[in-house]
Coordinates of N, CA and C in Angstrom, one line a residue:
Chain N
A15 N 98.1 88.2 157.2 CA 96.9 88.9 157.8 C 95.7 88.0 157.8
Q16 N 94.9 88.1 158.7 CA 93.7 87.3 158.8 C 92.5 88.1 158.3
K17 N 91.6 87.4 157.7 CA 90.4 88.0 157.1 C 89.2 87.1 157.1
V18 N 88.1 87.7 157.4 CA 86.8 86.9 157.4 C 85.8 87.6 156.5
T19 N 85.2 86.9 155.6 CA 84.3 87.4 154.7 C 82.9 86.8 154.8
Q20 N 81.9 87.6 155.1 CA 80.5 87.2 155.1 C 79.9 87.9 154.0
A21 N 79.8 87.3 152.9 CA 79.3 87.9 151.6 C 77.8 88.3 151.7
Q22 N 77.1 87.6 152.5 CA 75.6 87.9 152.6 C 75.4 89.0 153.6
T23 N 75.0 90.2 153.1 CA 74.8 91.3 154.0 C 73.5 91.1 154.7
E24 N 72.5 90.7 154.0 CA 71.1 90.6 154.6 C 70.4 89.4 153.9
I25 N 69.7 88.6 154.8 CA 68.9 87.5 154.3 C 67.5 87.6 154.9
S26 N 66.5 87.4 154.1 CA 65.1 87.4 154.6 C 64.5 86.0 154.3
V27 N 63.9 85.4 155.3 CA 63.3 84.1 155.1 C 61.9 84.2 155.8
V28 N 61.1 83.2 155.5 CA 59.8 83.1 156.2 C 60.0 82.0 157.2
E29 N 59.3 82.1 158.3 CA 59.4 81.2 159.4 C 59.3 79.7 158.9
K30 N 60.1 78.8 159.5 CA 60.2 77.4 159.2 C 61.1 77.1 158.0
E31 N 61.5 78.1 157.3 CA 62.5 77.8 156.2 C 63.9 77.5 156.8
D32 N 64.7 76.7 156.1 CA 66.1 76.6 156.5 C 66.9 77.7 155.9
V33 N 67.9 78.1 156.6 CA 68.8 79.2 156.1 C 70.2 78.9 156.4
T34 N 71.1 79.2 155.5 CA 72.6 79.0 155.7 C 73.3 80.3 155.6
L35 N 74.1 80.6 156.6 CA 74.9 81.8 156.6 C 76.3 81.4 156.2
D36 N 76.9 82.1 155.2 CA 78.2 81.7 154.8 C 79.3 82.5 155.5
C37 N 80.4 81.8 155.7 CA 81.6 82.4 156.3 C 82.8 81.9 155.6
V38 N 83.6 82.7 155.0 CA 84.9 82.3 154.4 C 86.0 83.1 155.0
Y39 N 87.1 82.4 155.3 CA 88.2 83.0 156.1 C 89.5 82.8 155.3
E40 N 90.4 83.7 155.7 CA 91.8 83.6 155.2 C 92.7 83.7 156.3
T41 N 93.7 82.8 156.3 CA 94.7 82.8 157.3 C 95.9 82.0 156.8
R42 N 97.1 82.4 157.3 CA 98.3 81.7 156.9 C 98.7 80.7 158.0
D43 N 98.0 80.7 159.1 CA 98.2 79.8 160.2 C 97.8 78.4 159.9
T44 N 98.4 77.4 160.4 CA 98.0 76.1 160.2 C 97.0 75.6 161.3
T45 N 97.1 76.3 162.4 CA 96.1 76.1 163.5 C 95.4 77.4 163.8
Y46 N 94.2 77.3 164.1 CA 93.4 78.6 164.4 C 92.0 78.2 164.9
Y47 N 91.3 79.2 165.4 CA 90.0 79.0 165.9 C 88.9 79.8 165.1
L48 N 87.8 79.3 165.0 CA 86.6 79.9 164.4 C 85.5 80.0 165.4
F49 N 84.7 81.1 165.2 CA 83.6 81.4 166.1 C 82.4 81.9 165.4
W50 N 81.3 81.8 166.0 CA 80.1 82.5 165.6 C 79.4 83.1 166.8
Y51 N 79.0 84.4 166.5 CA 78.3 85.2 167.5 C 77.0 85.7 167.0
K52 N 76.0 85.8 167.8 CA 74.7 86.3 167.5 C 74.5 87.6 168.1
Q53 N 73.9 88.6 167.4 CA 73.6 89.9 168.0 C 72.1 90.2 167.7
P54 N 71.2 89.9 168.7 CA 69.8 90.1 168.5 C 69.5 91.6 168.5
P55 N 68.3 92.0 168.2 CA 67.9 93.4 168.2 C 68.2 94.2 169.5
S56 N 68.3 93.5 170.6 CA 68.6 94.2 171.8 C 70.1 94.6 171.9
G57 N 70.9 94.1 171.0 CA 72.3 94.6 170.9 C 73.4 93.8 171.5
E58 N 73.1 92.9 172.4 CA 74.3 92.2 173.0 C 74.9 91.2 172.1
L59 N 76.1 90.8 172.3 CA 76.7 89.8 171.5 C 76.7 88.4 172.3
V60 N 76.1 87.4 171.6 CA 75.9 86.1 172.3 C 76.8 85.1 171.6
F61 N 77.7 84.4 172.3 CA 78.6 83.4 171.8 C 77.7 82.2 171.4
L62 N 78.0 81.6 170.2 CA 77.3 80.4 169.7 C 78.2 79.2 169.7
I63 N 79.4 79.4 169.1 CA 80.2 78.2 168.9 C 81.7 78.6 168.7
R64 N 82.6 77.7 169.2 CA 84.0 77.9 169.0 C 84.5 76.6 168.4
R65 N 85.3 76.6 167.3 CA 85.8 75.4 166.7 C 87.2 75.6 166.4
N66 N 88.1 74.6 166.7 CA 89.5 74.7 166.3 C 89.7 74.0 165.0
S67 N 90.8 74.4 164.4 CA 91.0 73.9 163.0 C 91.4 72.4 162.9
F68 N 91.7 71.8 164.0 CA 92.0 70.4 164.0 C 90.7 69.5 163.9
D69 N 89.6 70.1 164.2 CA 88.4 69.4 164.3 C 87.4 69.8 163.2
E70 N 87.4 68.9 162.2 CA 86.6 69.2 161.0 C 85.2 68.6 161.0
Q71 N 84.9 68.0 162.1 CA 83.6 67.4 162.3 C 82.5 68.4 162.3
N72 N 81.4 68.2 161.6 CA 80.3 69.1 161.7 C 79.7 69.0 163.1
E73 N 79.0 70.1 163.5 CA 78.4 70.1 164.8 C 77.0 70.5 164.7
I74 N 76.2 69.9 165.6 CA 74.7 70.2 165.6 C 74.4 70.5 167.0
S75 N 73.6 71.6 167.2 CA 73.1 72.0 168.5 C 71.6 72.4 168.3
G76 N 70.7 71.5 168.5 CA 69.3 71.8 168.3 C 69.0 72.1 166.9
R77 N 68.5 73.3 166.6 CA 68.2 73.7 165.2 C 69.4 74.3 164.5
Y78 N 70.5 74.5 165.2 CA 71.7 75.1 164.7 C 72.7 74.0 164.3
S79 N 73.4 74.2 163.1 CA 74.5 73.3 162.7 C 75.5 74.1 162.0
W80 N 76.8 73.6 162.1 CA 77.9 74.2 161.5 C 78.7 73.3 160.7
N81 N 79.0 73.7 159.5 CA 79.8 72.9 158.5 C 81.2 73.6 158.3
F82 N 82.2 72.9 158.8 CA 83.5 73.4 158.7 C 84.2 72.7 157.6
Q83 N 84.7 73.4 156.5 CA 85.4 72.8 155.4 C 86.7 73.5 155.3
K84 N 87.7 72.8 155.8 CA 89.1 73.4 155.7 C 89.5 73.5 154.3
S85 N 89.1 72.6 153.4 CA 89.6 72.7 152.0 C 89.1 73.9 151.3
T86 N 88.0 74.5 151.7 CA 87.4 75.7 151.0 C 87.5 76.9 152.0
S87 N 88.1 76.7 153.1 CA 88.2 77.8 154.1 C 86.9 78.4 154.5
S88 N 85.9 77.5 154.8 CA 84.6 78.0 155.1 C 84.1 77.4 156.4
F89 N 83.2 78.1 157.0 CA 82.7 77.7 158.3 C 81.2 78.2 158.3
N90 N 80.4 77.5 157.6 CA 79.0 77.9 157.4 C 78.1 77.5 158.5
F91 N 77.1 78.3 158.7 CA 76.1 78.1 159.8 C 74.7 78.0 159.2
T92 N 74.1 76.9 159.6 CA 72.7 76.6 159.1 C 71.7 76.6 160.3
I93 N 70.6 77.3 160.1 CA 69.5 77.3 161.0 C 68.4 76.5 160.3
T94 N 68.0 75.4 161.0 CA 66.9 74.6 160.5 C 65.5 75.1 161.0
A95 N 64.5 75.1 160.2 CA 63.2 75.5 160.7 C 63.3 76.8 161.4
S96 N 63.7 77.9 160.7 CA 63.9 79.2 161.4 C 62.7 79.7 162.1
Q97 N 63.0 80.5 163.1 CA 61.9 81.1 163.9 C 62.1 82.6 164.0
V98 N 61.1 83.3 164.3 CA 61.2 84.8 164.4 C 62.3 85.2 165.3
V99 N 62.5 84.4 166.4 CA 63.5 84.8 167.4 C 64.9 84.6 166.9
D100 N 65.0 84.0 165.7 CA 66.4 83.9 165.1 C 66.8 85.2 164.4
S101 N 65.9 86.1 164.3 CA 66.2 87.4 163.6 C 67.3 88.1 164.4
A102 N 68.4 88.3 163.8 CA 69.6 88.9 164.4 C 70.6 89.2 163.4
V103 N 71.7 89.8 163.8 CA 72.9 89.9 163.0 C 73.9 88.8 163.5
Y104 N 74.4 88.0 162.6 CA 75.3 86.9 162.9 C 76.7 87.3 162.5
F105 N 77.7 87.1 163.4 CA 79.1 87.4 163.0 C 79.9 86.1 163.1
C106 N 80.7 85.9 162.1 CA 81.7 84.9 162.1 C 83.1 85.5 162.5
A107 N 83.9 84.8 163.2 CA 85.2 85.4 163.6 C 86.3 84.4 163.6
L108 N 87.5 84.9 163.5 CA 88.7 84.0 163.4 C 89.8 84.4 164.4
S109 N 90.5 83.5 164.9 CA 91.5 83.8 165.9 C 92.7 82.9 165.7
R110 N 93.9 83.4 165.9 CA 95.1 82.5 165.9 C 95.0 81.5 167.1
D111 N 95.7 80.5 167.0 CA 95.7 79.5 168.0 C 96.6 79.9 169.2
S112 N 96.2 80.9 169.9 CA 97.0 81.4 171.0 C 96.1 82.1 172.0
G113 N 96.4 82.0 173.3 CA 95.7 82.7 174.3 C 95.9 84.2 174.2
Y114 N 96.9 84.6 173.4 CA 97.3 86.0 173.3 C 96.6 86.6 172.0
S115 N 95.9 85.8 171.2 CA 95.5 86.3 169.9 C 94.2 87.1 170.0
T116 N 93.9 87.9 169.1 CA 92.7 88.7 169.0 C 91.7 88.1 168.0
L117 N 90.5 88.5 168.1 CA 89.5 88.0 167.2 C 89.3 88.9 166.1
T118 N 89.3 88.4 164.8 CA 89.0 89.2 163.6 C 87.6 88.8 163.2
F119 N 86.7 89.8 163.1 CA 85.3 89.6 162.8 C 85.0 89.8 161.3
G120 N 84.1 89.1 160.8 CA 83.5 89.5 159.5 C 82.5 90.6 159.7
K121 N 81.9 91.1 158.7 CA 81.1 92.3 158.7 C 79.6 92.0 159.2
G122 N 79.3 90.7 159.3 CA 78.1 90.3 159.8 C 77.0 90.1 158.7
T123 N 76.1 89.2 159.0 CA 74.9 88.9 158.1 C 73.7 89.2 158.9
M124 N 72.8 90.1 158.4 CA 71.5 90.3 159.1 C 70.5 89.3 158.6
L125 N 69.9 88.6 159.5 CA 68.9 87.6 159.2 C 67.6 88.1 159.7
L126 N 66.6 88.2 158.8 CA 65.3 88.6 159.2 C 64.3 87.4 158.9
V127 N 63.7 86.9 159.9 CA 62.7 85.8 159.8 C 61.3 86.4 160.0
S128 N 60.5 86.3 159.0 CA 59.2 86.8 159.1 C 58.2 85.7 159.4
P129 N 57.1 86.1 160.1 CA 56.1 85.1 160.5 C 55.4 84.5 159.3
Chain I
E30 N 77.4 86.7 189.5 CA 77.2 86.4 188.1 C 78.4 86.9 187.3
A31 N 79.0 86.1 186.5 CA 80.1 86.5 185.7 C 79.7 87.5 184.6
Q32 N 80.4 88.6 184.6 CA 79.9 89.6 183.6 C 81.0 90.6 183.3
V33 N 80.8 91.3 182.1 CA 81.6 92.4 181.8 C 80.6 93.6 181.8
T34 N 81.0 94.7 182.5 CA 80.1 95.8 182.7 C 80.7 97.0 182.1
Q35 N 79.9 97.7 181.3 CA 80.4 98.9 180.7 C 79.5 100.1 181.1
N36 N 80.1 101.3 181.3 CA 79.3 102.5 181.6 C 80.0 103.7 180.9
P37 N 79.2 104.6 180.4 CA 77.7 104.6 180.4 C 77.2 103.7 179.2
R38 N 76.0 103.3 179.2 CA 75.4 102.5 178.1 C 75.1 103.4 177.0
Y39 N 74.7 104.6 177.3 CA 74.3 105.6 176.2 C 74.9 107.0 176.6
L40 N 75.5 107.6 175.6 CA 76.0 109.0 175.9 C 76.0 109.8 174.6
I41 N 75.5 111.0 174.8 CA 75.6 112.0 173.8 C 76.5 113.1 174.3
T42 N 77.5 113.5 173.5 CA 78.5 114.5 173.9 C 78.8 115.4 172.7
V43 N 79.6 116.4 172.9 CA 80.0 117.3 171.9 C 81.4 117.2 171.5
T44 N 81.8 117.6 170.3 CA 83.1 117.5 169.8 C 84.1 118.1 170.8
G45 N 85.2 117.4 171.1 CA 86.2 118.0 171.9 C 86.1 117.8 173.4
K46 N 85.0 117.3 173.9 CA 84.8 117.1 175.3 C 85.2 115.7 175.8
K47 N 86.3 115.7 176.5 CA 86.9 114.4 176.9 C 85.9 113.5 177.6
L48 N 86.0 112.2 177.3 CA 85.1 111.3 178.0 C 85.8 110.0 178.1
T49 N 85.3 109.2 179.1 CA 85.8 107.9 179.4 C 84.7 106.9 179.5
V50 N 84.9 105.8 178.8 CA 83.9 104.7 178.9 C 84.6 103.6 179.8
T51 N 84.0 103.3 180.9 CA 84.6 102.3 181.8 C 84.2 100.9 181.4
C52 N 85.1 100.0 181.8 CA 84.8 98.6 181.5 C 85.4 97.8 182.7
S53 N 84.6 96.9 183.3 CA 85.0 96.1 184.4 C 84.6 94.7 184.2
Q54 N 85.4 93.7 184.5 CA 85.0 92.3 184.5 C 85.3 91.6 185.8
N55 N 84.5 90.7 186.2 CA 84.7 90.0 187.5 C 85.1 88.6 187.3
M56 N 85.7 88.2 186.2 CA 86.0 86.8 186.0 C 87.5 86.6 186.1
N57 N 88.3 87.6 186.5 CA 89.7 87.5 186.6 C 90.4 87.1 185.3
H58 N 89.9 87.7 184.2 CA 90.5 87.4 182.9 C 91.7 88.3 182.7
E59 N 92.7 87.7 182.1 CA 93.9 88.5 181.7 C 93.7 89.4 180.5
Y60 N 93.0 88.9 179.5 CA 92.9 89.6 178.3 C 91.6 90.4 178.2
M61 N 91.8 91.7 177.8 CA 90.6 92.6 177.6 C 90.8 93.3 176.4
S62 N 89.7 93.8 175.8 CA 89.7 94.4 174.5 C 88.6 95.3 174.3
W63 N 88.8 96.3 173.4 CA 87.7 97.2 173.0 C 87.5 97.1 171.5
Y64 N 86.2 97.0 171.1 CA 85.8 97.0 169.7 C 84.8 98.1 169.5
R65 N 84.8 98.6 168.3 CA 83.7 99.5 167.9 C 82.9 98.8 166.7
Q66 N 81.6 99.0 166.7 CA 80.8 98.4 165.7 C 80.1 99.5 164.9
D67 N 80.2 99.5 163.6 CA 79.6 100.5 162.7 C 78.9 99.8 161.6
P68 N 77.8 100.4 161.1 CA 77.0 99.7 160.1 C 77.9 99.4 158.8
G69 N 77.8 98.2 158.4 CA 78.5 97.8 157.2 C 80.0 97.5 157.4
L70 N 80.5 97.7 158.6 CA 81.9 97.5 158.9 C 82.1 96.4 159.9
G71 N 81.1 95.9 160.5 CA 81.2 94.9 161.5 C 81.9 95.4 162.8
L72 N 82.6 94.5 163.4 CA 83.3 94.8 164.7 C 84.8 95.0 164.4
R73 N 85.3 96.1 164.8 CA 86.8 96.4 164.6 C 87.4 96.7 165.9
Q74 N 88.6 96.1 166.1 CA 89.3 96.2 167.4 C 90.0 97.5 167.5
I75 N 89.9 98.2 168.7 CA 90.5 99.4 168.9 C 91.8 99.2 169.7
Y76 N 91.8 98.6 170.8 CA 92.9 98.3 171.7 C 92.7 97.0 172.4
Y77 N 93.7 96.4 172.8 CA 93.6 95.2 173.6 C 94.7 95.2 174.7
S78 N 94.5 94.4 175.7 CA 95.5 94.3 176.8 C 95.6 92.8 177.2
M79 N 96.8 92.4 177.3 CA 97.0 91.0 177.7 C 97.2 90.8 179.2
N80 N 97.4 91.9 179.9 CA 97.5 91.8 181.3 C 97.7 93.2 181.9
V81 N 97.9 93.4 183.2 CA 98.1 94.7 183.8 C 99.3 95.4 183.2
E82 N 99.1 96.6 182.8 CA 100.2 97.5 182.3 C 100.7 97.0 180.9
V83 N 100.0 96.1 180.3 CA 100.3 95.7 178.9 C 99.2 95.9 178.0
T84 N 99.4 96.9 177.1 CA 98.3 97.3 176.1 C 98.9 97.4 174.7
D85 N 98.1 97.2 173.7 CA 98.6 97.3 172.4 C 97.4 97.7 171.4
K86 N 97.8 98.3 170.3 CA 96.8 98.9 169.4 C 96.2 97.7 168.6
G87 N 94.9 98.0 168.3 CA 94.2 97.1 167.4 C 94.2 97.7 166.0
D88 N 93.1 97.5 165.3 CA 93.0 97.9 163.9 C 92.7 99.4 163.7
V89 N 92.0 100.0 164.7 CA 91.5 101.4 164.6 C 91.8 102.2 165.9
P90 N 93.0 102.3 166.2 CA 93.3 103.0 167.5 C 93.3 104.5 167.5
E91 N 93.3 105.1 166.4 CA 93.4 106.6 166.3 C 92.3 107.3 167.0
G92 N 92.7 108.2 167.9 CA 91.7 109.0 168.6 C 91.3 108.4 170.0
Y93 N 91.9 107.3 170.3 CA 91.6 106.6 171.6 C 92.8 106.3 172.4
K94 N 92.6 106.2 173.7 CA 93.6 105.8 174.7 C 93.0 104.8 175.6
V95 N 93.8 103.9 176.1 CA 93.4 103.0 177.1 C 94.4 102.9 178.3
S96 N 94.0 102.3 179.3 CA 95.0 102.0 180.4 C 94.5 100.7 181.1
R97 N 95.5 100.0 181.7 CA 95.2 98.8 182.4 C 96.0 98.8 183.7
K98 N 95.5 99.5 184.7 CA 96.2 99.6 186.0 C 95.8 98.5 186.9
E99 N 94.6 98.0 186.7 CA 94.1 96.9 187.5 C 93.6 95.8 186.6
K100 N 93.7 94.6 187.0 CA 93.3 93.5 186.1 C 91.8 93.5 185.7
R101 N 91.0 94.0 186.6 CA 89.5 94.0 186.3 C 89.1 95.1 185.4
N102 N 89.8 96.2 185.3 CA 89.3 97.4 184.6 C 90.1 97.8 183.4
F103 N 89.4 98.2 182.4 CA 90.1 98.6 181.1 C 89.3 99.7 180.5
P104 N 89.5 101.0 181.0 CA 88.7 102.1 180.5 C 89.2 102.5 179.1
L105 N 88.3 103.0 178.3 CA 88.5 103.6 177.0 C 88.4 105.1 177.1
I106 N 89.4 105.8 176.7 CA 89.4 107.3 176.8 C 89.4 107.9 175.5
L107 N 88.5 108.9 175.3 CA 88.5 109.7 174.1 C 88.9 111.1 174.5
E108 N 90.1 111.5 174.3 CA 90.6 112.8 174.7 C 89.9 113.9 174.1
S109 N 89.6 113.8 172.8 CA 89.0 114.9 172.1 C 88.0 114.3 171.0
P110 N 86.9 113.9 171.5 CA 86.0 113.1 170.6 C 85.6 113.9 169.3
S111 N 85.4 113.2 168.3 CA 85.0 113.8 167.0 C 83.8 113.0 166.5
P112 N 83.0 113.6 165.6 CA 81.8 112.9 165.1 C 82.0 111.6 164.5
N113 N 83.2 111.3 163.9 CA 83.5 110.0 163.3 C 83.7 108.9 164.4
Q114 N 83.7 109.3 165.6 CA 83.8 108.3 166.7 C 82.4 108.0 167.3
T115 N 81.4 108.5 166.6 CA 80.0 108.1 166.9 C 79.9 106.6 166.5
S116 N 79.6 105.8 167.5 CA 79.6 104.3 167.2 C 79.0 103.6 168.4
L117 N 78.9 102.3 168.3 CA 78.6 101.4 169.4 C 79.9 100.7 169.8
Y118 N 80.2 100.8 171.1 CA 81.4 100.3 171.6 C 81.2 99.1 172.5
F119 N 82.0 98.1 172.3 CA 82.0 96.9 173.1 C 83.3 96.6 173.8
C120 N 83.2 96.3 175.1 CA 84.4 95.8 175.8 C 84.2 94.3 175.9
A121 N 85.3 93.6 175.9 CA 85.3 92.2 176.0 C 86.5 91.6 176.8
S122 N 86.3 90.4 177.4 CA 87.4 89.8 178.1 C 87.4 88.3 177.8
R123 N 88.6 87.7 178.1 CA 88.6 86.3 178.1 C 89.9 85.8 178.8
P124 N 89.9 84.6 179.3 CA 91.0 84.1 180.0 C 92.1 83.7 179.0
M125 N 93.3 83.7 179.5 CA 94.5 83.3 178.6 C 94.7 81.8 178.6
L126 N 93.8 81.1 177.9 CA 93.8 79.7 177.9 C 94.8 79.2 176.8
V127 N 95.1 78.0 176.9 CA 95.9 77.4 175.7 C 94.9 77.4 174.6
G128 N 95.3 78.0 173.5 CA 94.3 78.1 172.4 C 93.5 79.3 172.6
A129 N 92.7 79.7 171.6 CA 91.9 80.9 171.7 C 90.5 80.6 172.3
G130 N 90.2 81.2 173.4 CA 88.9 81.0 174.0 C 87.9 82.0 173.5
E131 N 86.7 81.8 173.9 CA 85.6 82.8 173.5 C 85.8 84.1 174.2
L132 N 85.3 85.2 173.6 CA 85.3 86.5 174.2 C 84.0 86.6 174.9
F133 N 84.0 87.2 176.1 CA 82.8 87.6 176.8 C 82.7 89.1 176.7
F134 N 81.5 89.5 176.1 CA 81.3 90.9 175.8 C 80.4 91.6 176.8
G135 N 80.7 92.9 177.0 CA 79.8 93.7 177.7 C 78.5 94.0 176.9
E136 N 77.6 94.8 177.4 CA 76.3 95.0 176.7 C 76.4 96.1 175.7
G137 N 77.5 96.8 175.6 CA 77.7 97.8 174.6 C 77.4 99.2 175.2
S138 N 78.2 100.2 174.6 CA 78.0 101.6 174.9 C 77.8 102.4 173.6
R139 N 76.6 103.0 173.5 CA 76.3 103.7 172.3 C 76.7 105.2 172.5
L140 N 77.6 105.6 171.7 CA 78.2 107.0 171.9 C 77.8 107.8 170.6
T141 N 77.3 109.0 170.9 CA 77.0 110.0 169.8 C 77.8 111.2 170.1
V142 N 78.6 111.6 169.1 CA 79.4 112.9 169.2 C 78.8 113.9 168.2
L143 N 78.4 115.0 168.8 CA 77.8 116.0 167.9 C 78.8 117.1 167.5

């Protein structure tokens, strides 16, 4: 069975602080995909990143970066110089390496960035 | 514009009154799925479909039905809604690529069952 754990239920930071959202996953598959989604207060789910298990390189996109560590089964997400607009619930998700597979989501981390 | 459309977006109903939440996508995706989101529980899959006439249960299928008669539509049916089905529902779709592609989500349907 697949499982995603986001141990941080809620994080509060002040604007311009860096913040890291943790994601730990469990799977018996040797190949799989990991995802992050953002859910702002308006409620929609916004895709942020997709990473396959073959690629352990870290990725940076503007103020966002992702650290994939296969050895610790973690796929952590860091926001540098946080902004109020980053306030949202962030979900980490896991999928088998198949077009037929479903996404298993973590319970989410609510990030509150104060001015 | 590529999108997944759900209706209604908001609904208040009473216990036992059958309702259907529609979902339609215009991206010709084979895979469609329904999730419910509840505080502290994250997103849990209700049902999914890999193609027309092919559906299967997710993690929390009790009390729900689905059908996939056309590729673009995947309605969620609550035959006899109960208060524990009060939730935020999301429909999603994705193409059947090699490897797991991202899910495209609808805007959500907030359902309250009194």
